[in-house]
Amino acid sequence: MSTPHVIVVMGVAGTGKTTIGPLLAAGLGVPYAEGDDFHPAANIAKMSAGVPLDDEDRWPWLDAIGRWAHGRAGLGGVVSSSALKRVYRDRLRDGAPDAVFLHLTGDRSLIEKRMAERKGHFMPTALLDSQFATLQPLREDEAGVSVDVSGTPEEITQRAVAALRRLDD
């Protein structure tokens, strides 16, 4: 990309935000911030117990991510956030109006398989249904692109970089 944007890597749990985000940041030469690190302990405890977050749980988390993104405005950066609903993305844009979203998408069975294989993550596969039920894909009036998560992390990252570069064309 020709202009340093803040890229928000979004999608349901298990799409690879934590894997693709750092690869994308390295490829773009900008810092990466893990969205899960912005969650208060109460949110992590709730999700670990298999209880989906509600909007009231998400607002402080989204605001913290938005503050980080705002601080990277004009410098560029990559941050992960599920950003499942339009209102959540709007909240992130309140803090960082020029944020661009990279929506990682994929077949539910592939995502569930990947979730089951990962170790040490607080998000149980039992919450995947609630993630898909909440998901509102990017709309045409939102700055961003969608990229399928089939393939290797390197292939996904290459597709993401190519799609994001097309935004600047």
PDB file of C-alpha atoms in Angstrom:
ATOM      1  CA  MET A   1       0.000   0.000   0.000  1.00  0.00           C
ATOM      2  CA  SER A   2       1.297   3.436  -0.813  1.00  0.00           C
ATOM      3  CA  THR A   3      -0.156   5.238   2.223  1.00  0.00           C
ATOM      4  CA  PRO A   4       0.462   4.032   5.775  1.00  0.00           C
ATOM      5  CA  HIS A   5      -2.940   2.758   6.851  1.00  0.00           C
ATOM      6  CA  VAL A   6      -3.969   1.063  10.039  1.00  0.00           C
ATOM      7  CA  ILE A   7      -5.274  -2.336   8.984  1.00  0.00           C
ATOM      8  CA  VAL A   8      -7.777  -4.070  11.260  1.00  0.00           C
ATOM      9  CA  VAL A   9      -7.648  -7.822  10.646  1.00  0.00           C
ATOM     10  CA  MET A  10     -11.182  -9.001  11.413  1.00  0.00           C
ATOM     11  CA  GLY A  11     -13.267 -12.153  11.321  1.00  0.00           C
ATOM     12  CA  VAL A  12     -14.763 -14.845  13.477  1.00  0.00           C
ATOM     13  CA  ALA A  13     -12.597 -16.768  15.925  1.00  0.00           C
ATOM     14  CA  GLY A  14     -10.313 -19.256  14.237  1.00  0.00           C
ATOM     15  CA  THR A  15      -9.879 -17.441  10.912  1.00  0.00           C
ATOM     16  CA  GLY A  16      -6.222 -16.765  11.671  1.00  0.00           C
ATOM     17  CA  LYS A  17      -6.195 -13.140  12.764  1.00  0.00           C
ATOM     18  CA  THR A  18      -3.319 -13.811  15.191  1.00  0.00           C
ATOM     19  CA  THR A  19      -1.347 -15.666  12.519  1.00  0.00           C
ATOM     20  CA  ILE A  20      -2.024 -13.422   9.512  1.00  0.00           C
ATOM     21  CA  GLY A  21      -1.800 -10.122  11.419  1.00  0.00           C
ATOM     22  CA  PRO A  22       1.917 -10.360  12.275  1.00  0.00           C
ATOM     23  CA  LEU A  23       2.768 -11.707   8.799  1.00  0.00           C
ATOM     24  CA  LEU A  24       0.878  -8.831   7.188  1.00  0.00           C
ATOM     25  CA  ALA A  25       2.536  -6.281   9.490  1.00  0.00           C
ATOM     26  CA  ALA A  26       5.975  -7.681   8.687  1.00  0.00           C
ATOM     27  CA  GLY A  27       5.226  -7.559   4.965  1.00  0.00           C
ATOM     28  CA  LEU A  28       4.076  -3.945   5.228  1.00  0.00           C
ATOM     29  CA  GLY A  29       6.902  -2.939   7.592  1.00  0.00           C
ATOM     30  CA  VAL A  30       4.585  -1.716  10.353  1.00  0.00           C
ATOM     31  CA  PRO A  31       3.950  -2.802  13.968  1.00  0.00           C
ATOM     32  CA  TYR A  32       1.364  -5.394  14.941  1.00  0.00           C
ATOM     33  CA  ALA A  33      -0.914  -5.316  17.997  1.00  0.00           C
ATOM     34  CA  GLU A  34      -2.819  -8.405  19.143  1.00  0.00           C
ATOM     35  CA  GLY A  35      -6.444  -7.441  19.733  1.00  0.00           C
ATOM     36  CA  ASP A  36      -6.911 -10.069  22.441  1.00  0.00           C
ATOM     37  CA  ASP A  37      -4.331  -8.203  24.535  1.00  0.00           C
ATOM     38  CA  PHE A  38      -6.746  -5.264  24.789  1.00  0.00           C
ATOM     39  CA  HIS A  39      -9.460  -7.378  26.504  1.00  0.00           C
ATOM     40  CA  PRO A  40      -9.998  -6.762  30.195  1.00  0.00           C
ATOM     41  CA  ALA A  41      -9.540  -9.868  32.367  1.00  0.00           C
ATOM     42  CA  ALA A  42     -13.307 -10.104  32.907  1.00  0.00           C
ATOM     43  CA  ASN A  43     -13.875 -10.547  29.157  1.00  0.00           C
ATOM     44  CA  ILE A  44     -11.295 -13.326  28.918  1.00  0.00           C
ATOM     45  CA  ALA A  45     -12.815 -15.085  31.944  1.00  0.00           C
ATOM     46  CA  LYS A  46     -16.280 -14.846  30.413  1.00  0.00           C
ATOM     47  CA  MET A  47     -15.185 -16.255  27.031  1.00  0.00           C
ATOM     48  CA  SER A  48     -13.076 -18.960  28.717  1.00  0.00           C
ATOM     49  CA  ALA A  49     -16.238 -20.077  30.482  1.00  0.00           C
ATOM     50  CA  GLY A  50     -17.995 -20.381  27.118  1.00  0.00           C
ATOM     51  CA  VAL A  51     -20.121 -17.254  27.564  1.00  0.00           C
ATOM     52  CA  PRO A  52     -20.297 -14.922  24.556  1.00  0.00           C
ATOM     53  CA  LEU A  53     -19.499 -11.261  25.167  1.00  0.00           C
ATOM     54  CA  ASP A  54     -22.299  -8.754  24.892  1.00  0.00           C
ATOM     55  CA  ASP A  55     -21.985  -5.237  23.521  1.00  0.00           C
ATOM     56  CA  GLU A  56     -21.361  -3.738  26.969  1.00  0.00           C
ATOM     57  CA  ASP A  57     -18.376  -6.077  27.345  1.00  0.00           C
ATOM     58  CA  ARG A  58     -17.022  -5.080  23.949  1.00  0.00           C
ATOM     59  CA  TRP A  59     -17.177  -1.260  24.123  1.00  0.00           C
ATOM     60  CA  PRO A  60     -14.107  -0.744  26.400  1.00  0.00           C
ATOM     61  CA  TRP A  61     -12.159  -3.327  24.364  1.00  0.00           C
ATOM     62  CA  LEU A  62     -13.043  -1.658  21.058  1.00  0.00           C
ATOM     63  CA  ASP A  63     -12.224   1.778  22.485  1.00  0.00           C
ATOM     64  CA  ALA A  64      -8.779   0.538  23.582  1.00  0.00           C
ATOM     65  CA  ILE A  65      -8.089  -0.852  20.099  1.00  0.00           C
ATOM     66  CA  GLY A  66      -9.348   2.405  18.589  1.00  0.00           C
ATOM     67  CA  ARG A  67      -6.932   4.404  20.765  1.00  0.00           C
ATOM     68  CA  TRP A  68      -4.017   2.241  19.591  1.00  0.00           C
ATOM     69  CA  ALA A  69      -5.101   2.637  15.958  1.00  0.00           C
ATOM     70  CA  HIS A  70      -5.500   6.407  16.420  1.00  0.00           C
ATOM     71  CA  GLY A  71      -1.941   6.584  17.715  1.00  0.00           C
ATOM     72  CA  ARG A  72      -0.729   4.860  14.526  1.00  0.00           C
ATOM     73  CA  ALA A  73      -2.647   7.171  12.159  1.00  0.00           C
ATOM     74  CA  GLY A  74      -0.379   8.228   9.298  1.00  0.00           C
ATOM     75  CA  LEU A  75       2.299   5.797  10.488  1.00  0.00           C
ATOM     76  CA  GLY A  76       0.554   2.524   9.700  1.00  0.00           C
ATOM     77  CA  GLY A  77      -0.031  -0.551  11.769  1.00  0.00           C
ATOM     78  CA  VAL A  78      -1.920  -3.815  11.901  1.00  0.00           C
ATOM     79  CA  VAL A  79      -4.231  -4.809  14.746  1.00  0.00           C
ATOM     80  CA  SER A  80      -6.543  -7.770  15.127  1.00  0.00           C
ATOM     81  CA  SER A  81     -10.153  -7.484  16.262  1.00  0.00           C
ATOM     82  CA  SER A  82     -13.109  -9.693  15.506  1.00  0.00           C
ATOM     83  CA  ALA A  83     -15.087  -6.523  14.588  1.00  0.00           C
ATOM     84  CA  LEU A  84     -18.032  -8.767  13.764  1.00  0.00           C
ATOM     85  CA  LYS A  85     -20.763  -6.114  13.643  1.00  0.00           C
ATOM     86  CA  ARG A  86     -20.890  -2.921  11.641  1.00  0.00           C
ATOM     87  CA  VAL A  87     -21.469  -0.974  14.857  1.00  0.00           C
ATOM     88  CA  TYR A  88     -18.199  -2.395  16.246  1.00  0.00           C
ATOM     89  CA  ARG A  89     -16.319  -1.309  13.136  1.00  0.00           C
ATOM     90  CA  ASP A  90     -17.973   2.106  13.397  1.00  0.00           C
ATOM     91  CA  ARG A  91     -16.745   2.308  16.991  1.00  0.00           C
ATOM     92  CA  LEU A  92     -13.204   1.493  15.832  1.00  0.00           C
ATOM     93  CA  ARG A  93     -13.506   4.143  13.102  1.00  0.00           C
ATOM     94  CA  ASP A  94     -14.560   6.668  15.761  1.00  0.00           C
ATOM     95  CA  GLY A  95     -11.014   6.322  17.124  1.00  0.00           C
ATOM     96  CA  ALA A  96      -9.296   5.766  13.776  1.00  0.00           C
ATOM     97  CA  PRO A  97     -11.371   7.174  10.886  1.00  0.00           C
ATOM     98  CA  ASP A  98      -8.915   6.009   8.219  1.00  0.00           C
ATOM     99  CA  ALA A  99      -8.785   2.384   9.391  1.00  0.00           C
ATOM    100  CA  VAL A 100      -9.033  -0.242   6.659  1.00  0.00           C
ATOM    101  CA  PHE A 101     -10.521  -3.655   7.399  1.00  0.00           C
ATOM    102  CA  LEU A 102      -9.178  -6.999   6.220  1.00  0.00           C
ATOM    103  CA  HIS A 103     -12.000  -9.501   6.685  1.00  0.00           C
ATOM    104  CA  LEU A 104     -10.684 -13.058   6.894  1.00  0.00           C
ATOM    105  CA  THR A 105     -13.424 -15.386   5.681  1.00  0.00           C
ATOM    106  CA  GLY A 106     -13.710 -19.119   5.289  1.00  0.00           C
ATOM    107  CA  ASP A 107     -15.692 -22.295   5.355  1.00  0.00           C
ATOM    108  CA  ARG A 108     -17.130 -22.984   8.810  1.00  0.00           C
ATOM    109  CA  SER A 109     -15.785 -26.569   8.896  1.00  0.00           C
ATOM    110  CA  LEU A 110     -12.233 -25.391   8.108  1.00  0.00           C
ATOM    111  CA  ILE A 111     -12.405 -22.707  10.790  1.00  0.00           C
ATOM    112  CA  GLU A 112     -13.791 -25.144  13.373  1.00  0.00           C
ATOM    113  CA  LYS A 113     -11.010 -27.634  12.559  1.00  0.00           C
ATOM    114  CA  ARG A 114      -8.354 -24.942  12.998  1.00  0.00           C
ATOM    115  CA  MET A 115      -9.894 -23.819  16.287  1.00  0.00           C
ATOM    116  CA  ALA A 116      -9.890 -27.387  17.594  1.00  0.00           C
ATOM    117  CA  GLU A 117      -6.195 -27.766  16.715  1.00  0.00           C
ATOM    118  CA  ARG A 118      -4.931 -24.643  18.434  1.00  0.00           C
ATOM    119  CA  LYS A 119      -3.504 -24.914  21.919  1.00  0.00           C
ATOM    120  CA  GLY A 120      -3.756 -22.550  24.865  1.00  0.00           C
ATOM    121  CA  HIS A 121      -6.364 -20.160  23.484  1.00  0.00           C
ATOM    122  CA  PHE A 122      -9.228 -19.032  25.707  1.00  0.00           C
ATOM    123  CA  MET A 123     -11.903 -19.103  22.974  1.00  0.00           C
ATOM    124  CA  PRO A 124     -13.689 -22.478  22.892  1.00  0.00           C
ATOM    125  CA  THR A 125     -15.081 -23.904  19.642  1.00  0.00           C
ATOM    126  CA  ALA A 126     -18.498 -23.882  21.344  1.00  0.00           C
ATOM    127  CA  LEU A 127     -18.653 -20.114  20.745  1.00  0.00           C
ATOM    128  CA  LEU A 128     -18.132 -20.395  16.979  1.00  0.00           C
ATOM    129  CA  ASP A 129     -21.882 -20.552  16.294  1.00  0.00           C
ATOM    130  CA  SER A 130     -22.427 -17.309  18.208  1.00  0.00           C
ATOM    131  CA  GLN A 131     -19.572 -15.715  16.244  1.00  0.00           C
ATOM    132  CA  PHE A 132     -21.142 -16.612  12.899  1.00  0.00           C
ATOM    133  CA  ALA A 133     -24.584 -15.527  14.128  1.00  0.00           C
ATOM    134  CA  THR A 134     -23.169 -12.119  15.096  1.00  0.00           C
ATOM    135  CA  LEU A 135     -21.069 -11.606  11.948  1.00  0.00           C
ATOM    136  CA  GLN A 136     -22.075  -8.778   9.627  1.00  0.00           C
ATOM    137  CA  PRO A 137     -19.708  -8.910   6.634  1.00  0.00           C
ATOM    138  CA  LEU A 138     -18.102  -5.731   5.325  1.00  0.00           C
ATOM    139  CA  ARG A 139     -20.423  -3.586   3.259  1.00  0.00           C
ATOM    140  CA  GLU A 140     -19.538  -1.725   0.082  1.00  0.00           C
ATOM    141  CA  ASP A 141     -19.368   1.612   1.898  1.00  0.00           C
ATOM    142  CA  GLU A 142     -16.708   0.326   4.328  1.00  0.00           C
ATOM    143  CA  ALA A 143     -13.012   0.647   3.503  1.00  0.00           C
ATOM    144  CA  GLY A 144     -11.756  -2.889   3.351  1.00  0.00           C
ATOM    145  CA  VAL A 145     -11.390  -6.199   1.581  1.00  0.00           C
ATOM    146  CA  SER A 146     -12.303  -9.815   2.234  1.00  0.00           C
ATOM    147  CA  VAL A 147      -9.817 -12.642   1.815  1.00  0.00           C
ATOM    148  CA  ASP A 148     -10.483 -16.379   2.005  1.00  0.00           C
ATOM    149  CA  VAL A 149      -8.447 -18.258   4.624  1.00  0.00           C
ATOM    150  CA  SER A 150      -7.931 -21.486   2.722  1.00  0.00           C
ATOM    151  CA  GLY A 151      -4.267 -22.225   2.062  1.00  0.00           C
ATOM    152  CA  THR A 152      -1.112 -21.565   4.008  1.00  0.00           C
ATOM    153  CA  PRO A 153      -0.619 -18.448   6.145  1.00  0.00           C
ATOM    154  CA  GLU A 154       1.871 -17.185   3.562  1.00  0.00           C
ATOM    155  CA  GLU A 155      -0.641 -17.640   0.710  1.00  0.00           C
ATOM    156  CA  ILE A 156      -3.371 -15.899   2.689  1.00  0.00           C
ATOM    157  CA  THR A 157      -1.021 -13.017   3.505  1.00  0.00           C
ATOM    158  CA  GLN A 158      -0.009 -12.656  -0.154  1.00  0.00           C
ATOM    159  CA  ARG A 159      -3.681 -12.486  -1.173  1.00  0.00           C
ATOM    160  CA  ALA A 160      -4.319  -9.939   1.575  1.00  0.00           C
ATOM    161  CA  VAL A 161      -1.435  -7.682   0.528  1.00  0.00           C
ATOM    162  CA  ALA A 162      -2.566  -7.847  -3.125  1.00  0.00           C
ATOM    163  CA  ALA A 163      -6.183  -7.037  -2.200  1.00  0.00           C
ATOM    164  CA  LEU A 164      -5.147  -4.143   0.060  1.00  0.00           C
ATOM    165  CA  ARG A 165      -2.878  -2.699  -2.643  1.00  0.00           C
ATOM    166  CA  ARG A 166      -5.837  -2.669  -5.047  1.00  0.00           C
ATOM    167  CA  LEU A 167      -7.646  -0.338  -2.619  1.00  0.00           C
ATOM    168  CA  ASP A 168      -5.016   2.329  -3.329  1.00  0.00           C
ATOM    169  CA  ASP A 169      -5.252   1.947  -7.113  1.00  0.00           C
TER     170      ASP A 169
END
